[in-house]
């Protein structure tokens, strides 16, 4: 999730560019006006829906209530349909790629306290979630907000079009909403995005509270006024408000970099998946209903996912994935040559990762070294003699001990 002051997008060579008008969820911004409080689940939302949607055993009234909570991103779907011919082709039947977009919008109930609303939104948290065709693994790849990319011409909320530009990644959402972000990711990776989900601060908090909190591990006490976070060292169970501060904090946790924050977000999501799988949430209707209500009330998705049946059809095989096969990593990146405060892909490591996701090949990860954490490179490691020919990427799994 975003900082209080979003950076201005940069053009090639680091020159500042003025952001486009507020983009909202979709290219037209229609999603903004419907169920503002319900729009966007923090990137944990789909994870919960993925694990829980198939377990609903409530009556028709409950089903209808939950089904009606989800907001359909019709305008984004129309914009993507317009560019269908230029979009990548899905290569592996039944494999799915879902783009999870965390918006830093300050509009909507409860969000204004996190900073001023400048009329624009940024996708400060974006994760590409790849679900293997046989549903034996899930791989979540974080895309840095400051990654320099080619953003295509995109439709603004007022109907005008933003010109193509080489700039930082989070400009895509500010300029043209979720459709522009999807097109930018597809252009960058060559991966067909099958579904997208957009989330906001309030939905993220409600999701965590519905689970009675999520446990994390802190090496030292935290007192961060900007993140509204004051916590002791050691194992701590965070409520929704604390969890939001934890995944947003930059000054008081880690080295202040986006790389460190993405690593923290990934570990939080792993802890959240563990919470759902280790507790009896899925088998206890009393616990399950508030989780599903919070999740679905926060979702804005493509039309195919905008109902319980759509979610269930996507995720029914995921409940059997062991936590060690739920993987988190950041796309291989390094400081951009034109501006040390921006990022660029590390090649050929990034293309190796994208190719494996496109072709539904296994992605091998290993615990990030201290050097990886410091540089944020996430470089793939070439195997030695006798090893698997597959590259290995720095990352972690949901099975890892949070205090490990």
Coordinates of C-alpha atoms in Angstrom, one line a residue:
X1 CA 0.0 0.0 0.0
X2 CA 1.2 3.5 -0.7
X3 CA 3.0 6.3 1.2
X4 CA 1.3 9.5 2.2
X5 CA 3.0 11.4 -0.6
X6 CA 3.1 9.6 -4.0
X7 CA 6.1 10.4 -6.2
X8 CA 5.5 12.1 -9.5
X9 CA 6.0 9.8 -12.5
X10 CA 9.2 10.2 -14.4
X11 CA 9.8 10.1 -18.1
X12 CA 12.9 8.7 -19.7
X13 CA 16.0 10.3 -18.2
X14 CA 14.3 11.1 -15.0
X15 CA 12.3 14.2 -16.0
X16 CA 9.1 14.7 -14.0
X17 CA 5.8 14.2 -15.7
X18 CA 2.5 15.5 -14.4
X19 CA 0.1 12.6 -13.5
X20 CA -3.1 12.2 -15.4
X21 CA -6.5 12.9 -13.8
X22 CA -7.7 10.5 -11.1
X23 CA -8.1 7.1 -12.7
X24 CA -9.9 5.0 -10.2
X25 CA -10.4 1.3 -10.6
X26 CA -11.3 1.3 -14.3
X27 CA -10.5 3.4 -17.3
X28 CA -13.6 5.4 -16.9
X29 CA -13.6 5.6 -13.1
X30 CA -17.0 4.1 -12.8
X31 CA -15.8 1.6 -10.2
X32 CA -15.0 4.5 -7.9
X33 CA -18.5 5.6 -7.6
X34 CA -19.9 2.2 -6.7
X35 CA -19.4 0.7 -3.3
X36 CA -16.4 2.9 -2.5
X37 CA -15.8 1.1 0.8
X38 CA -16.0 -2.2 -0.9
X39 CA -13.7 -1.7 -3.8
X40 CA -10.3 -3.0 -3.1
X41 CA -9.1 -5.8 -0.8
X42 CA -5.4 -5.4 0.0
X43 CA -3.5 -8.0 -1.9
X44 CA -4.4 -10.5 0.9
X45 CA -8.0 -10.5 -0.2
X46 CA -7.8 -12.9 -3.1
X47 CA -5.7 -15.2 -1.0
X48 CA -8.5 -15.5 1.5
X49 CA -11.2 -15.8 -1.2
X50 CA -9.0 -18.4 -2.9
X51 CA -8.8 -20.5 0.2
X52 CA -12.3 -19.9 1.5
X53 CA -14.8 -19.3 -1.3
X54 CA -15.4 -23.0 -2.1
X55 CA -16.3 -23.8 1.6
X56 CA -19.4 -21.7 1.7
X57 CA -22.3 -23.8 3.1
X58 CA -24.7 -21.1 4.0
X59 CA -28.3 -20.7 2.7
X60 CA -29.4 -18.8 -0.4
X61 CA -29.8 -15.5 1.4
X62 CA -26.2 -15.6 2.7
X63 CA -25.0 -16.6 -0.8
X64 CA -26.9 -13.8 -2.4
X65 CA -25.5 -11.3 0.1
X66 CA -21.9 -12.4 -0.4
X67 CA -22.4 -12.6 -4.2
X68 CA -23.8 -9.1 -4.3
X69 CA -20.9 -7.6 -2.4
X70 CA -18.4 -7.9 -5.3
X71 CA -18.0 -4.9 -7.7
X72 CA -17.6 -5.8 -11.3
X73 CA -15.0 -3.7 -13.2
X74 CA -17.0 -3.5 -16.5
X75 CA -15.3 -0.5 -17.9
X76 CA -11.9 -2.1 -17.6
X77 CA -13.2 -5.2 -19.3
X78 CA -14.5 -3.0 -22.2
X79 CA -11.1 -1.2 -22.5
X80 CA -9.2 -4.5 -22.5
X81 CA -11.6 -6.0 -25.2
X82 CA -10.7 -3.0 -27.4
X83 CA -7.1 -4.1 -27.4
X84 CA -7.7 -7.8 -27.6
X85 CA -5.6 -8.3 -30.7
X86 CA -2.5 -6.9 -29.1
X87 CA -2.7 -8.9 -25.9
X88 CA -0.6 -12.0 -25.3
X89 CA -2.1 -15.5 -26.0
X90 CA -2.5 -17.8 -23.0
X91 CA -0.1 -20.8 -23.7
X92 CA -1.2 -23.4 -21.1
X93 CA -4.8 -24.4 -20.6
X94 CA -6.1 -24.1 -17.0
X95 CA -3.1 -22.1 -15.8
X96 CA -4.2 -18.7 -14.5
X97 CA -2.5 -15.4 -14.0
X98 CA -4.2 -12.9 -11.6
X99 CA -3.1 -9.4 -11.2
X100 CA -3.6 -8.1 -7.6
X101 CA -3.5 -4.3 -7.4
X102 CA -3.3 -2.4 -4.1
X103 CA -4.5 1.1 -4.5
X104 CA -3.3 4.0 -2.3
X105 CA -6.7 5.9 -2.7
X106 CA -7.6 8.1 0.2
X107 CA -11.2 8.3 -0.9
X108 CA -13.8 6.1 0.7
X109 CA -14.8 5.3 4.2
X110 CA -11.9 5.4 6.7
X111 CA -9.2 6.1 4.1
X112 CA -8.7 9.8 4.4
X113 CA -6.7 9.5 7.6
X114 CA -3.8 8.0 5.6
X115 CA -3.0 11.2 3.8
X116 CA -4.4 13.8 1.4
X117 CA -6.5 12.8 -1.6
X118 CA -4.8 14.5 -4.6
X119 CA -7.4 13.1 -7.0
X120 CA -5.1 10.4 -8.3
X121 CA -4.3 6.8 -7.2
X122 CA -1.2 4.8 -7.5
X123 CA -0.7 1.0 -7.6
X124 CA 1.9 1.0 -4.9
X125 CA 1.4 -2.7 -4.4
X126 CA 1.1 -4.9 -7.5
X127 CA 1.5 -8.7 -7.4
X128 CA 1.3 -11.1 -10.4
X129 CA -0.2 -14.3 -9.0
X130 CA 0.4 -17.4 -11.1
X131 CA -1.7 -20.5 -10.4
X132 CA -0.3 -23.7 -11.9
X133 CA -2.6 -25.6 -14.3
X134 CA -2.5 -28.6 -12.0
X135 CA -3.0 -26.4 -9.0
X136 CA -0.1 -27.8 -7.2
X137 CA 1.6 -24.4 -6.7
X138 CA 1.0 -20.7 -6.5
X139 CA 3.7 -18.1 -7.3
X140 CA 3.2 -14.5 -6.3
X141 CA 5.6 -12.0 -8.0
X142 CA 5.9 -8.5 -6.7
X143 CA 6.3 -5.7 -9.3
X144 CA 8.0 -2.6 -7.9
X145 CA 6.1 0.6 -8.2
X146 CA 9.2 2.5 -9.3
X147 CA 10.1 0.0 -12.1
X148 CA 10.8 1.9 -15.3
X149 CA 8.4 0.5 -18.0
X150 CA 6.7 1.3 -21.3
X151 CA 3.2 2.4 -20.5
X152 CA 0.9 2.2 -23.5
X153 CA -1.7 4.9 -24.5
X154 CA -4.5 4.5 -22.0
X155 CA -7.9 5.9 -21.6
X156 CA -8.3 8.5 -18.7
X157 CA -11.4 8.8 -16.6
X158 CA -12.5 11.9 -18.6
X159 CA -12.4 9.9 -21.9
X160 CA -9.2 11.5 -23.2
X161 CA -6.2 9.3 -23.8
X162 CA -2.8 9.4 -22.1
X163 CA 0.1 9.2 -24.6
X164 CA 2.5 6.2 -24.5
X165 CA 5.4 6.9 -22.2
X166 CA 8.5 5.3 -20.6
X167 CA 8.0 6.0 -16.9
X168 CA 7.6 4.4 -13.5
X169 CA 5.2 1.5 -13.3
X170 CA 2.7 3.0 -10.9
X171 CA 1.9 5.8 -13.4
X172 CA -0.2 3.2 -15.3
X173 CA -2.9 3.0 -12.7
X174 CA -2.9 6.7 -12.1
X175 CA -3.3 7.4 -15.8
X176 CA -5.8 4.7 -16.8
X177 CA -6.8 2.5 -13.9
X178 CA -6.7 -1.3 -13.8
X179 CA -7.0 -1.7 -17.6
X180 CA -3.9 0.4 -18.2
X181 CA -2.0 -1.6 -15.5
X182 CA -3.0 -4.9 -17.0
X183 CA -1.9 -3.8 -20.5
X184 CA 1.4 -2.5 -19.0
X185 CA 2.1 -5.8 -17.3
X186 CA 1.3 -7.8 -20.3
X187 CA 3.6 -5.6 -22.4
X188 CA 6.4 -6.0 -19.9
X189 CA 6.1 -9.8 -19.3
X190 CA 4.4 -11.3 -22.4
X191 CA 2.1 -13.0 -19.9
X192 CA -1.7 -13.1 -20.5
X193 CA -3.5 -11.6 -17.4
X194 CA -6.7 -13.7 -17.0
X195 CA -8.2 -11.8 -14.0
X196 CA -7.5 -8.7 -12.0
X197 CA -8.5 -7.7 -8.4
X198 CA -8.2 -4.2 -7.0
X199 CA -8.1 -3.4 -3.2
X200 CA -7.9 -0.4 -0.8
X201 CA -6.9 0.4 2.8
X202 CA -10.2 -0.1 4.4
X203 CA -10.9 -3.5 2.9
X204 CA -7.4 -4.7 3.9
X205 CA -8.1 -3.8 7.5
X206 CA -11.5 -5.4 7.6
X207 CA -10.0 -8.6 6.2
X208 CA -7.4 -8.9 8.9
X209 CA -9.9 -8.1 11.6
X210 CA -12.3 -10.7 10.4
X211 CA -9.5 -13.3 10.9
X212 CA -8.9 -12.0 14.5
X213 CA -5.5 -10.7 13.4
X214 CA -2.3 -12.0 11.8
X215 CA 0.9 -12.9 13.6
X216 CA 4.2 -11.3 12.6
X217 CA 7.7 -11.2 14.1
X218 CA 9.6 -8.0 14.9
X219 CA 13.3 -7.9 15.7
X220 CA 13.0 -4.7 17.6
X221 CA 10.2 -2.4 18.9
X222 CA 8.5 -0.1 16.3
X223 CA 7.3 3.5 16.9
X224 CA 6.3 5.0 13.6
X225 CA 4.0 8.0 13.8
X226 CA 3.7 8.2 10.0
X227 CA 2.5 4.6 9.8
X228 CA 0.5 5.0 13.0
X229 CA 2.3 2.0 14.4
X230 CA 3.7 1.3 17.8
X231 CA 4.6 -2.4 18.6
X232 CA 6.9 -4.4 20.9
X233 CA 9.6 -6.7 19.7
X234 CA 9.0 -10.4 19.2
X235 CA 5.9 -12.3 18.0
X236 CA 3.0 -9.9 17.7
X237 CA -0.6 -10.4 16.5
X238 CA -1.6 -7.4 14.4
X239 CA -5.2 -6.2 14.1
X240 CA -6.3 -4.6 10.9
X241 CA -5.1 -1.1 11.6
X242 CA -1.7 -2.3 12.8
X243 CA -1.4 -4.7 9.8
X244 CA -2.0 -1.8 7.5
X245 CA 0.8 0.2 9.2
X246 CA 3.1 -2.8 9.1
X247 CA 2.8 -3.3 5.3
X248 CA 3.0 0.4 4.6
X249 CA 5.8 1.5 6.9
X250 CA 9.1 2.6 5.4
X251 CA 11.0 4.7 7.9
X252 CA 10.9 2.5 11.0
X253 CA 11.1 -1.0 9.5
X254 CA 14.0 -2.3 7.4
X255 CA 16.2 0.0 5.3
X256 CA 13.4 2.2 4.0
X257 CA 13.5 0.8 0.5
X258 CA 10.6 -0.4 -1.6
X259 CA 12.5 -3.7 -1.9
X260 CA 12.4 -4.2 1.9
X261 CA 8.8 -3.2 2.1
X262 CA 7.8 -5.7 -0.7
X263 CA 9.7 -8.5 1.2
X264 CA 7.7 -7.5 4.3
X265 CA 4.4 -7.6 2.4
X266 CA 5.2 -11.0 1.0
X267 CA 6.0 -12.4 4.5
X268 CA 2.8 -10.9 5.8
X269 CA 0.8 -12.6 3.1
X270 CA 2.5 -15.9 3.9
X271 CA 1.5 -15.5 7.5
X272 CA -2.0 -14.7 6.5
X273 CA -2.2 -17.9 4.3
X274 CA -0.9 -19.9 7.3
X275 CA -3.5 -18.4 9.6
X276 CA -6.3 -19.4 7.3
X277 CA -5.0 -22.9 6.8
X278 CA -3.9 -23.7 10.3
X279 CA -7.0 -22.4 12.1
X280 CA -10.5 -23.9 11.6
X281 CA -11.7 -21.0 9.6
X282 CA -12.7 -23.0 6.5
X283 CA -14.7 -25.5 8.5
X284 CA -16.4 -23.2 11.0
X285 CA -19.3 -21.1 9.5
X286 CA -19.2 -18.7 12.5
X287 CA -15.6 -17.8 11.6
X288 CA -15.9 -18.2 7.8
X289 CA -18.9 -15.9 7.2
X290 CA -17.2 -12.6 8.5
X291 CA -14.1 -13.5 6.5
X292 CA -16.0 -14.0 3.3
X293 CA -18.1 -10.9 3.9
X294 CA -15.1 -8.7 4.5
X295 CA -13.3 -10.3 1.5
X296 CA -16.1 -10.0 -1.0
X297 CA -17.2 -6.5 0.2
X298 CA -13.7 -5.3 -0.7
X299 CA -13.4 -6.8 -4.1
X300 CA -13.5 -5.0 -7.4
X301 CA -12.7 -7.6 -10.1
X302 CA -13.0 -8.4 -13.8
X303 CA -16.6 -9.5 -14.6
X304 CA -15.7 -13.2 -14.7
X305 CA -14.6 -13.1 -11.0
X306 CA -17.3 -10.8 -9.8
X307 CA -19.4 -13.5 -8.2
X308 CA -18.9 -16.4 -5.8
X309 CA -19.2 -19.0 -8.6
X310 CA -16.4 -17.3 -10.6
X311 CA -14.2 -17.2 -7.5
X312 CA -15.0 -20.8 -6.7
X313 CA -14.3 -22.0 -10.3
X314 CA -10.9 -20.4 -10.1
X315 CA -9.8 -21.6 -6.7
X316 CA -11.5 -24.8 -5.9
X317 CA -8.3 -26.8 -6.3
X318 CA -6.1 -24.4 -4.3
X319 CA -7.1 -25.7 -0.8
X320 CA -4.8 -28.7 -1.3
X321 CA -1.7 -26.6 -2.0
X322 CA 0.8 -27.1 0.8
X323 CA 2.1 -23.9 2.3
X324 CA 5.6 -24.7 1.1
X325 CA 4.3 -24.5 -2.5
X326 CA 2.8 -21.0 -2.0
X327 CA 5.8 -18.9 -3.1
X328 CA 6.6 -15.2 -3.0
X329 CA 9.3 -13.3 -4.8
X330 CA 10.1 -10.0 -6.4
X331 CA 10.9 -9.7 -10.1
X332 CA 14.7 -9.5 -10.6
X333 CA 15.4 -5.7 -10.5
X334 CA 18.3 -3.3 -9.9
X335 CA 18.7 0.5 -9.8
X336 CA 17.8 2.2 -13.0
X337 CA 20.8 3.5 -14.9
X338 CA 19.2 6.9 -15.4
X339 CA 18.0 7.5 -11.8
X340 CA 19.2 5.5 -8.8
X341 CA 15.8 6.1 -7.1
X342 CA 14.1 4.1 -9.9
X343 CA 14.3 0.4 -10.8
X344 CA 15.0 -1.6 -14.0
X345 CA 14.7 -5.3 -14.7
X346 CA 17.8 -7.5 -14.4
X347 CA 18.2 -9.5 -17.6
X348 CA 18.3 -12.2 -18.5
X349 CA 17.0 -13.2 -15.1
X350 CA 13.6 -11.4 -15.5
X351 CA 12.9 -12.9 -18.9
X352 CA 13.7 -16.4 -17.5
X353 CA 11.1 -15.9 -14.8
X354 CA 8.5 -14.5 -17.2
X355 CA 9.1 -17.4 -19.6
X356 CA 8.6 -20.0 -16.9
X357 CA 5.4 -18.3 -15.8
X358 CA 4.2 -18.1 -19.4
X359 CA 4.8 -21.8 -20.0
X360 CA 3.7 -22.9 -16.6
X361 CA 7.1 -24.3 -15.7
X362 CA 8.0 -24.7 -12.0
X363 CA 9.7 -21.7 -10.4
X364 CA 12.4 -22.6 -7.9
X365 CA 13.1 -20.3 -5.1
X366 CA 15.7 -20.1 -2.3
X367 CA 15.8 -17.9 0.8
X368 CA 17.1 -14.4 -0.1
X369 CA 20.7 -13.8 1.0
X370 CA 21.6 -10.6 2.9
X371 CA 23.1 -9.3 -0.3
X372 CA 19.8 -9.9 -2.2
X373 CA 17.9 -8.1 0.5
X374 CA 20.3 -5.2 0.5
X375 CA 20.4 -4.7 -3.3
X376 CA 16.9 -6.0 -4.1
X377 CA 18.4 -7.7 -7.1
X378 CA 16.6 -11.0 -6.8
X379 CA 18.9 -12.4 -9.5
X380 CA 18.4 -15.9 -10.7
X381 CA 21.2 -18.3 -9.9
X382 CA 22.5 -20.5 -12.6
X383 CA 22.6 -24.2 -11.4
X384 CA 25.9 -26.0 -10.9
X385 CA 26.9 -29.3 -12.5
X386 CA 24.3 -32.0 -11.9
X387 CA 21.7 -29.6 -10.7
X388 CA 18.3 -29.0 -12.3
X389 CA 18.6 -26.8 -15.4
X390 CA 16.0 -24.4 -14.0
X391 CA 17.2 -21.1 -12.6
X392 CA 16.6 -20.4 -8.9
X393 CA 15.2 -17.1 -7.7
X394 CA 15.4 -15.4 -4.3
X395 CA 12.1 -15.6 -2.3
X396 CA 10.2 -17.2 0.5
X397 CA 7.2 -19.5 1.0
X398 CA 4.1 -19.4 3.2
X399 CA 5.6 -22.3 5.2
X400 CA 8.6 -20.3 6.5
X401 CA 8.7 -19.4 10.2
X402 CA 7.9 -15.7 10.5
X403 CA 10.7 -15.4 13.1
X404 CA 13.1 -17.5 11.1

